[in-house]
mmCIF file of C-alpha atoms and ligand atoms in Angstrom:
data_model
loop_
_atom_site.group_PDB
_atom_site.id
_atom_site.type_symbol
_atom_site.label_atom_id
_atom_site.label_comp_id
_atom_site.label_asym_id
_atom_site.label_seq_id
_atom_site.Cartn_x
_atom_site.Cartn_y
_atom_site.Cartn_z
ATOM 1 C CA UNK K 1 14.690 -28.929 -19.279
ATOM 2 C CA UNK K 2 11.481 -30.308 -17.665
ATOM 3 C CA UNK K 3 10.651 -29.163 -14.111
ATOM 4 C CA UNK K 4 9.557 -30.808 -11.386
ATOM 5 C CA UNK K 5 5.683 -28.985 -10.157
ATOM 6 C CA UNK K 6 6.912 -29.587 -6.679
ATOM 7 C CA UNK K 7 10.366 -27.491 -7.481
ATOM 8 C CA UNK K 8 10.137 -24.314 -5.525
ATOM 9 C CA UNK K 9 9.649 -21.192 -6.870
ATOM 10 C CA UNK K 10 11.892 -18.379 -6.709
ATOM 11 C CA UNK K 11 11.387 -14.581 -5.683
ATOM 12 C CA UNK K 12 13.509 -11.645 -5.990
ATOM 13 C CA UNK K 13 13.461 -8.075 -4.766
ATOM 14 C CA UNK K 14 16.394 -5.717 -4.194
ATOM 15 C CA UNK K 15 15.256 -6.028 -0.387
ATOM 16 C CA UNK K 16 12.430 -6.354 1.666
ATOM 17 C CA UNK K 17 9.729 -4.836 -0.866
ATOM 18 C CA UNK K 18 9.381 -7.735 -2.500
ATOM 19 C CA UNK K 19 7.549 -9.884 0.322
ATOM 20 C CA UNK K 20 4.494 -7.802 -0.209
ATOM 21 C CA UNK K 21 4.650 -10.283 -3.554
ATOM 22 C CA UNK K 22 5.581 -13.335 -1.150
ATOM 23 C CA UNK K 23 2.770 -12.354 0.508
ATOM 24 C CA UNK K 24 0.371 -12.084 -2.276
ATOM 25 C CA UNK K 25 1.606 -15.977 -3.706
ATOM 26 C CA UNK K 26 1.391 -17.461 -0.171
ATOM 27 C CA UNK K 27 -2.254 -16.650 -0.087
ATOM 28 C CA UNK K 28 -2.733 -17.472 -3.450
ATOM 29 C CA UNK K 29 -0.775 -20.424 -3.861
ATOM 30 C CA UNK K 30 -0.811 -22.007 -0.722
ATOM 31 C CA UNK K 31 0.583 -25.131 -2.028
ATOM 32 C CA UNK K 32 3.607 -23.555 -3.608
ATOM 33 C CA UNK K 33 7.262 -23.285 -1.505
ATOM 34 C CA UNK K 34 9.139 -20.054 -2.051
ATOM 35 C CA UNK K 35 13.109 -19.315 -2.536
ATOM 36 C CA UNK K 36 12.893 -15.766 -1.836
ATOM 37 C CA UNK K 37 16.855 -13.194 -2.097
ATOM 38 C CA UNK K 38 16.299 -9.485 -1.053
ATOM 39 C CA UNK K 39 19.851 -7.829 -2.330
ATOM 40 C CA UNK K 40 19.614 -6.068 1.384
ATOM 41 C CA UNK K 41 23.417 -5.175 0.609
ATOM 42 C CA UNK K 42 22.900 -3.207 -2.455
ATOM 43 C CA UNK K 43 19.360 -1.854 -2.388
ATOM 44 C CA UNK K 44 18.233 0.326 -3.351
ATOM 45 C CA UNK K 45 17.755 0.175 -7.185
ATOM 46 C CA UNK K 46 15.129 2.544 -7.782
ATOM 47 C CA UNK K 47 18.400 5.068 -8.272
ATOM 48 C CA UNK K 48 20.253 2.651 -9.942
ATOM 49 C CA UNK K 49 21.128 2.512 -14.193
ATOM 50 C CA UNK K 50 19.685 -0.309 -16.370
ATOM 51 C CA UNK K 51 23.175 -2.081 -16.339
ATOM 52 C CA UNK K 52 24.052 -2.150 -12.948
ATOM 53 C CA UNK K 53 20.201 -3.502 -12.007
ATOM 54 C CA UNK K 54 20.546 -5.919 -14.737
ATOM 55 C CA UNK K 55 24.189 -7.176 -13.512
ATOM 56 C CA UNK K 56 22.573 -7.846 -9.833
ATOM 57 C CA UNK K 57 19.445 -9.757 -11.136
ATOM 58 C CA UNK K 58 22.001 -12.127 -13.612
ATOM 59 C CA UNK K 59 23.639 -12.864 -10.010
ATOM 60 C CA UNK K 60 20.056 -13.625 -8.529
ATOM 61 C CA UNK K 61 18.985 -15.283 -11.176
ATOM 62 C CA UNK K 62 21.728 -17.921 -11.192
ATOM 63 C CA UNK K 63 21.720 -17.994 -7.387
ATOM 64 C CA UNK K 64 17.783 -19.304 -8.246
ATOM 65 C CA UNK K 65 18.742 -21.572 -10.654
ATOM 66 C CA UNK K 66 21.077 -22.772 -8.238
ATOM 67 C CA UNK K 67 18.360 -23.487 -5.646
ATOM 68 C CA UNK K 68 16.850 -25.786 -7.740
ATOM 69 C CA UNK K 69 13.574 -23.444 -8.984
ATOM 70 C CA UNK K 70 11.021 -24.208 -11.531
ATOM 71 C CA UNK K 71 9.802 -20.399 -11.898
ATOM 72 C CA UNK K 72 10.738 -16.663 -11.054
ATOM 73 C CA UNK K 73 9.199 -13.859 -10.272
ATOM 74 C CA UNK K 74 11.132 -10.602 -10.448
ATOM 75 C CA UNK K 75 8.888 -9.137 -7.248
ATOM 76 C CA UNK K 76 10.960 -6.064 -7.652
ATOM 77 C CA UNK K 77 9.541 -2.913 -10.111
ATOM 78 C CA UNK K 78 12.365 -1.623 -10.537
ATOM 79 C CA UNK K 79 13.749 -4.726 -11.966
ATOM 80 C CA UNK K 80 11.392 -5.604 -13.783
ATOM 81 C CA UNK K 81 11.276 -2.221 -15.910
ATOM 82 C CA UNK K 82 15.067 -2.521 -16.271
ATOM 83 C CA UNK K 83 16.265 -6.440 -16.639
ATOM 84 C CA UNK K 84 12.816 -8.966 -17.206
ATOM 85 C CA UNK K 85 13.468 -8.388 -20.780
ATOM 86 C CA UNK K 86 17.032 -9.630 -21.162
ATOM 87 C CA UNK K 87 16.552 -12.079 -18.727
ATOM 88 C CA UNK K 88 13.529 -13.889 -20.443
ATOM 89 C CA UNK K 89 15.740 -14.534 -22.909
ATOM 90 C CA UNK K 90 18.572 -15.752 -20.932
ATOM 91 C CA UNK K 91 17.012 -18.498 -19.069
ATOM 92 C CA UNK K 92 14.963 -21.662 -19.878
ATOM 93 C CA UNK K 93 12.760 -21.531 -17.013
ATOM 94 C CA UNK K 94 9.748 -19.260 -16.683
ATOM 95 C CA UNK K 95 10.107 -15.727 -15.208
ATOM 96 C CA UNK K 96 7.279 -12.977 -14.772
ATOM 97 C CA UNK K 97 7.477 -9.639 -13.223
ATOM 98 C CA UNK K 98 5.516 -7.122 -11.488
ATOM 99 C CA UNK K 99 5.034 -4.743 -13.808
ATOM 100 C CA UNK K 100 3.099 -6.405 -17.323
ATOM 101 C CA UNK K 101 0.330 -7.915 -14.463
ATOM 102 C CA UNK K 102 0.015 -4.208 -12.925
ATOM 103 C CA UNK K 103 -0.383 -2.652 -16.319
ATOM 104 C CA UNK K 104 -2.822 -5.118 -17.615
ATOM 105 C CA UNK K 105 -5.182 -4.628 -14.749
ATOM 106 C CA UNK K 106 -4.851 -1.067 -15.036
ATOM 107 C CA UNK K 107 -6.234 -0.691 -18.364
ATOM 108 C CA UNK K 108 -8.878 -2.924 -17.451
ATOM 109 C CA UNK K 109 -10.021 -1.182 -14.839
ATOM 110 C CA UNK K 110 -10.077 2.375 -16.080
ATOM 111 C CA UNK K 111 -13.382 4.572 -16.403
ATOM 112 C CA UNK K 112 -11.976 7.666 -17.450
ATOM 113 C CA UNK K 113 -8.845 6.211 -19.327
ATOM 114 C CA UNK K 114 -6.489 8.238 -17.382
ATOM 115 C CA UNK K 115 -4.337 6.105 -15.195
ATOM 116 C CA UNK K 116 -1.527 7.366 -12.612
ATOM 117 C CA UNK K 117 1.708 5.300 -11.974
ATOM 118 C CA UNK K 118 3.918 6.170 -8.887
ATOM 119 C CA UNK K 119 7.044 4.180 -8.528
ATOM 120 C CA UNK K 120 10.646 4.517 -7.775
ATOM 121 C CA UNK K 121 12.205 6.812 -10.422
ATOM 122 C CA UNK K 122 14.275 4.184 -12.464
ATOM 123 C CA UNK K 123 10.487 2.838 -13.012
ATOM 124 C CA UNK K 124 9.264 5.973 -14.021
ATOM 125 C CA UNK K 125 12.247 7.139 -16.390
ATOM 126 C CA UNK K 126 11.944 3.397 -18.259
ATOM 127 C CA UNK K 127 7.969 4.399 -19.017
ATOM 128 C CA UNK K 128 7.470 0.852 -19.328
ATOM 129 C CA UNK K 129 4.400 1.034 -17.703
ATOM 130 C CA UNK K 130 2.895 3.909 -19.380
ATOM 131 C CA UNK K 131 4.017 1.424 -22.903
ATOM 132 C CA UNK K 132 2.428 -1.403 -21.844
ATOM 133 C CA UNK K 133 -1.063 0.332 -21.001
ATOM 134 C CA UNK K 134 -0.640 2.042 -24.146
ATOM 135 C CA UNK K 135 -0.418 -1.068 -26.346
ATOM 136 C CA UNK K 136 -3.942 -2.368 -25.113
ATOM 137 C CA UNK K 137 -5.309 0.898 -25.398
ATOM 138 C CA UNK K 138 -3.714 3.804 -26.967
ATOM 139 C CA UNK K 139 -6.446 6.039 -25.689
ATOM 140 C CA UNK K 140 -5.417 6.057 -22.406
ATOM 141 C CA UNK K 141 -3.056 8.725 -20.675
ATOM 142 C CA UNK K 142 -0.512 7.674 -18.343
ATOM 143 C CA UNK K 143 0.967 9.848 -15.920
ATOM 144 C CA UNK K 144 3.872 8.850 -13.805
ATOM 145 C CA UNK K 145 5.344 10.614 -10.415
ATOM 146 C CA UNK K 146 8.602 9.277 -8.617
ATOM 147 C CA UNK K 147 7.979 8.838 -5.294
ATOM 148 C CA UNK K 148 11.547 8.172 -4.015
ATOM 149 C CA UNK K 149 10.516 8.696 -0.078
ATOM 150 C CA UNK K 150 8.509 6.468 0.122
ATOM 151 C CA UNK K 151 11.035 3.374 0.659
ATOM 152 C CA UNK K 152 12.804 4.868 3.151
ATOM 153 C CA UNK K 153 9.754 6.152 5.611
ATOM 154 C CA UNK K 154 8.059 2.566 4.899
ATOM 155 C CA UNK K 155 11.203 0.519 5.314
ATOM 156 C CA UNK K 156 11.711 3.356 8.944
ATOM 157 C CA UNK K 157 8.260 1.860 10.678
ATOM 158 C CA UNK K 158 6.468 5.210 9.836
ATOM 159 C CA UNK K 159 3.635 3.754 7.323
ATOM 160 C CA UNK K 160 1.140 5.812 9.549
ATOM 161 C CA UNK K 161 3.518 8.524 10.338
ATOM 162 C CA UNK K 162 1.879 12.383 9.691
ATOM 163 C CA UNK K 163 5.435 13.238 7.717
ATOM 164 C CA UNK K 164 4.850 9.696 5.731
ATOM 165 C CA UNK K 165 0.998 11.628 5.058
ATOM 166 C CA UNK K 166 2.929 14.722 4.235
ATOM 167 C CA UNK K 167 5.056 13.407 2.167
ATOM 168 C CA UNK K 168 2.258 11.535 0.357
ATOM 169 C CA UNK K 169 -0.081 14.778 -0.251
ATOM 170 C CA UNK K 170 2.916 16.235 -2.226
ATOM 171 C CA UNK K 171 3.907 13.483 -4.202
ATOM 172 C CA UNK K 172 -0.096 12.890 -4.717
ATOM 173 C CA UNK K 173 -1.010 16.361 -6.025
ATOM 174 C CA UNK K 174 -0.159 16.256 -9.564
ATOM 175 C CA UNK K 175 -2.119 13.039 -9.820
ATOM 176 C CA UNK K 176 -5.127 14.646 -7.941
ATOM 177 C CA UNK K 177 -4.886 17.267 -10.524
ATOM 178 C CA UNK K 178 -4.454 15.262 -13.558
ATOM 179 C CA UNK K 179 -7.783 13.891 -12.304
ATOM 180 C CA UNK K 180 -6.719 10.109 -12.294
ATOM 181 C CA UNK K 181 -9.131 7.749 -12.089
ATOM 182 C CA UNK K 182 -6.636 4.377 -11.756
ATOM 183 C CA UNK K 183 -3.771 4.749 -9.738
ATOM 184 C CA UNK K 184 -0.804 1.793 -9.781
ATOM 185 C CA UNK K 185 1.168 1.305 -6.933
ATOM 186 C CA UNK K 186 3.941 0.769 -8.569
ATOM 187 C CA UNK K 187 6.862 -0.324 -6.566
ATOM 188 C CA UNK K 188 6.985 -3.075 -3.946
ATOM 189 C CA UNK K 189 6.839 -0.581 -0.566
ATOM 190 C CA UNK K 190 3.393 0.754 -1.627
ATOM 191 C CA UNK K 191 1.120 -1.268 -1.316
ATOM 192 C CA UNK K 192 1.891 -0.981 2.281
ATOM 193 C CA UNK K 193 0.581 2.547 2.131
ATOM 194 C CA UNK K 194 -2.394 1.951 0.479
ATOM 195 C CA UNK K 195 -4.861 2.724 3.195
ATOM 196 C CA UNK K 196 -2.900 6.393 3.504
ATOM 197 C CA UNK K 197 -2.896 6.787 -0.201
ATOM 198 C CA UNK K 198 -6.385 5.621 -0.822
ATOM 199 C CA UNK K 199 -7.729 8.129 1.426
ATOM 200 C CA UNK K 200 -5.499 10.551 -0.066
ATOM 201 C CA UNK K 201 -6.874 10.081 -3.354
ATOM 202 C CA UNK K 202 -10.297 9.632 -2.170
ATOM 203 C CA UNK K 203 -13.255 6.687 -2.960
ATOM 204 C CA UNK K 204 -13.090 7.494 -6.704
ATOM 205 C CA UNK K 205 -9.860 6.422 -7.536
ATOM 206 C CA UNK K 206 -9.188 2.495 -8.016
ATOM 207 C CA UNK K 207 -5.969 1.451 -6.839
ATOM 208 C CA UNK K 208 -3.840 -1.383 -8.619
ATOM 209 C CA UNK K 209 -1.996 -3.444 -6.383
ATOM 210 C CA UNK K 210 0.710 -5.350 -8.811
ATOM 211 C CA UNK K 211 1.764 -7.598 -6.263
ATOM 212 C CA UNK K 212 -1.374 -9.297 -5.980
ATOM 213 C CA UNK K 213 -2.107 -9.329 -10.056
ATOM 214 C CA UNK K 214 1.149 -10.524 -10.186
ATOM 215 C CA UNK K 215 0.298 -13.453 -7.913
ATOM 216 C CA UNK K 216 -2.870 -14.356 -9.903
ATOM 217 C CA UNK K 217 -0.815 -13.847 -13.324
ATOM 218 C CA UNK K 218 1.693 -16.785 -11.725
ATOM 219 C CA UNK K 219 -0.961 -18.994 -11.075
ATOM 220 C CA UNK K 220 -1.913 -18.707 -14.386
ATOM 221 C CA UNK K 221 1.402 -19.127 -15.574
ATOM 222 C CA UNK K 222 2.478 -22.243 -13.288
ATOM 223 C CA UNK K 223 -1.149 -23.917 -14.692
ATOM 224 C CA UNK K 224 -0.293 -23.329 -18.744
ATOM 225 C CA UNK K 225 3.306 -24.917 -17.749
ATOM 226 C CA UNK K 226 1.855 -27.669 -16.256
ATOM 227 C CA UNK K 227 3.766 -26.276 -13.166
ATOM 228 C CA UNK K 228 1.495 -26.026 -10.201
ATOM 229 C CA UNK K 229 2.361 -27.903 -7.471
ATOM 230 C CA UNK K 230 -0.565 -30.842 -6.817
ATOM 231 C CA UNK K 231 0.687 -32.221 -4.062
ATOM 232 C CA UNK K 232 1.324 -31.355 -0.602
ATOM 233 C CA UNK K 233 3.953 -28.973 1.198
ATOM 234 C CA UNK K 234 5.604 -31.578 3.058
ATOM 235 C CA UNK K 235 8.788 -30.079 3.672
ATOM 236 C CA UNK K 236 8.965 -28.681 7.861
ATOM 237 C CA UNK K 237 10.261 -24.999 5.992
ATOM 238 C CA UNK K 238 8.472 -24.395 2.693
ATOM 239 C CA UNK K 239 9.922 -20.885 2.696
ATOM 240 C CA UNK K 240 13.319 -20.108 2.241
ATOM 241 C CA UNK K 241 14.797 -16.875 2.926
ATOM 242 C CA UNK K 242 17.935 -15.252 1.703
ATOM 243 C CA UNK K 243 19.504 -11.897 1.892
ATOM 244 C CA UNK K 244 23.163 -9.977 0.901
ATOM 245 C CA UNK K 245 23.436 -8.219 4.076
ATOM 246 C CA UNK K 246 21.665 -7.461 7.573
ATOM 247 C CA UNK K 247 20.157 -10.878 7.883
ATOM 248 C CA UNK K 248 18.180 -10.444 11.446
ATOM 249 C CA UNK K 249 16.928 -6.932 10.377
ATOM 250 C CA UNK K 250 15.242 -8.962 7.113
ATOM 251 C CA UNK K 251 13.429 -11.454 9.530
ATOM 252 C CA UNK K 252 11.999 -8.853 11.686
ATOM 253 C CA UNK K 253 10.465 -6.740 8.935
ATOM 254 C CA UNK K 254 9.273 -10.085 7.431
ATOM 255 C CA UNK K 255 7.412 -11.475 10.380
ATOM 256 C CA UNK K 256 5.654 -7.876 10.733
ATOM 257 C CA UNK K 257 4.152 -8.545 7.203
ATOM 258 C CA UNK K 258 3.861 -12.307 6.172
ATOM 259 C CA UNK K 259 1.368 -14.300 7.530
ATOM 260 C CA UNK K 260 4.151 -16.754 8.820
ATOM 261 C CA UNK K 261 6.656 -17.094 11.301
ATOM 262 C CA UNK K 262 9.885 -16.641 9.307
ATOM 263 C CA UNK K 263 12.680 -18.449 12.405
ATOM 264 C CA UNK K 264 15.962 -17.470 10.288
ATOM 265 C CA UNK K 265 16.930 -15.559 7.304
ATOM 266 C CA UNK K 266 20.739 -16.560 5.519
ATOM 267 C CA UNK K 267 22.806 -14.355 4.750
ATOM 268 C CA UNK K 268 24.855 -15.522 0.971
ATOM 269 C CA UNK K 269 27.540 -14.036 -0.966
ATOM 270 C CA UNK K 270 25.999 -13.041 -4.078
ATOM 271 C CA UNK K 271 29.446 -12.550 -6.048
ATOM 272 C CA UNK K 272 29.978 -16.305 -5.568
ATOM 273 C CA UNK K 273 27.182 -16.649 -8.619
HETATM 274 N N1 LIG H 1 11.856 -2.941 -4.876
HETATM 275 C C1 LIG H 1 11.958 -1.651 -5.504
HETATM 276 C C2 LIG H 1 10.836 -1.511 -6.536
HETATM 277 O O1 LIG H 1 9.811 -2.142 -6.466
HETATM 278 C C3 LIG H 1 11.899 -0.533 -4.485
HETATM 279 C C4 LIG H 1 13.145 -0.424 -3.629
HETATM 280 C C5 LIG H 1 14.391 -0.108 -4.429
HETATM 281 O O2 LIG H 1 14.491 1.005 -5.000
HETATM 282 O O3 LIG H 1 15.265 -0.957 -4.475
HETATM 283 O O4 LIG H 1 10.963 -0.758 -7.457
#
């Protein structure tokens, strides 16, 4: 099927996470619109098995399709570890995730070839990460920590909080004594912690921010597609929000990190797809 380049383009996360990859493609594509779903009713799917994870994103995926997309981006690590795979081959359109872009940059980047990962801990079991570093470089060590509290102090308002720093100097100190020099922040809620973790880990440690790799890797995409949009944003709303549950909750959260006003948020029923 040929797309149109002035098609929207569709983003999914199992919540709110995934507008830190919004974000990202509204800097960085300015002249693209945006479809993005957060599954706010069934988040979160860090904790989650590879089948149930890949049943929701089907659901999102068609809900997309639906909304007349020309590309996807799986903004969500978790699903992208579990469910890019099959879906790639399900669909005719183009879909990326988060986690090949993260990876990529990762092994790039490394001095010392030993790289950290911390993510939720359906990302870390899947060591899909550690695979794809691996396969450009086999030298390199990965090391992976779960960092499950992290969602919930981030999504809670406490992203400066001293039990959010706490937490993070726990969770940190096997990767402070692996002696990292790379560290991926692998799951859509970190990057809004990267001033805390940075200082955590200290000036030598690079930090890899897949949501905005992921945003460059699109562009990159859209332009070998013959997909980026040339023309103007004419529409009054070029970005579209939708949710499974606690609609107003969803706009407040994503007006405190997008650099747009977000006026309303709908709320869909998901099983309808
Ligand atoms: N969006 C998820 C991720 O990036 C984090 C939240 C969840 O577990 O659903 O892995």
């Amino acid at each position: 099927m040929r797309m149109d380049s002035n098609a929207p383009i569709g983003v999914f996360d199992s919540g709110i996470g995934g507008l830190t990859v919004a974000r990202e493609i509204m800097r960085n594509l300015p002249m693209e619109k945006i479809v993005y779903f957060g599954d706010t009713a069934r988040l979160p799917y860090g904790s989650k098995s590879q089948e149930t994870v890949l049943r929701y994103s089907r659901q999102i995926v068609r809900f997309l399709q639906n909304q007349g997309v020309k590309a996807i981006v799986v903004a969500c690590n978790t699903a992208s570890a579990l469910a890019l795979d099959t879906l790639e081959k399900e669909i005719d359109i183009p879909i990326i995730g988060v986690v090949k872009p993260g990876a990529k940059v990762a092994a790039r980047e490394t001095t010392g070839k030993k790289v950290g990962v911390i993510a939720t801990e359906a990302t870390i079991r899947s060591h899909l990460y550690r695979k794809l570093i691996q396969e450009i470089d086999p030298e390199i060590s990965v090391e992976g920590k779960a960092c499950p509290l992290f969602v919930p102090l981030v999504e809670e308002g406490w992203r400066k909080d001293p039990i959010t720093e706490m937490v993070a100097r726990r969770y940190l100190k096997e990767l402070q004594d692996k002696e990292i020099d790379t560290l991926i922040l692998g799951c859509t809620h970190y990057p809004l912690l990267r001033n805390m973790i940075g200082s955590i880990m200290g000036e030598s440690v690079r930090l890899v921010n897949p949501a905005y790799e992921t945003s460059l890797a699109l562009k990159q995409l859209l332009q070998e597609k013959n997909l980026l949009n040339q023309g103007h944003r004419e529409e009054e709303f070029p970005y579209r929000f939708y949710v499974s549950d606690a609609a107003e909750k969803f706009t407040s959260f994503a007006n405190s990190i997008l650099p747009y006003d977000v006026q309303m948020t709908r709320q869909i029923n998901l099983e309808e797809y």
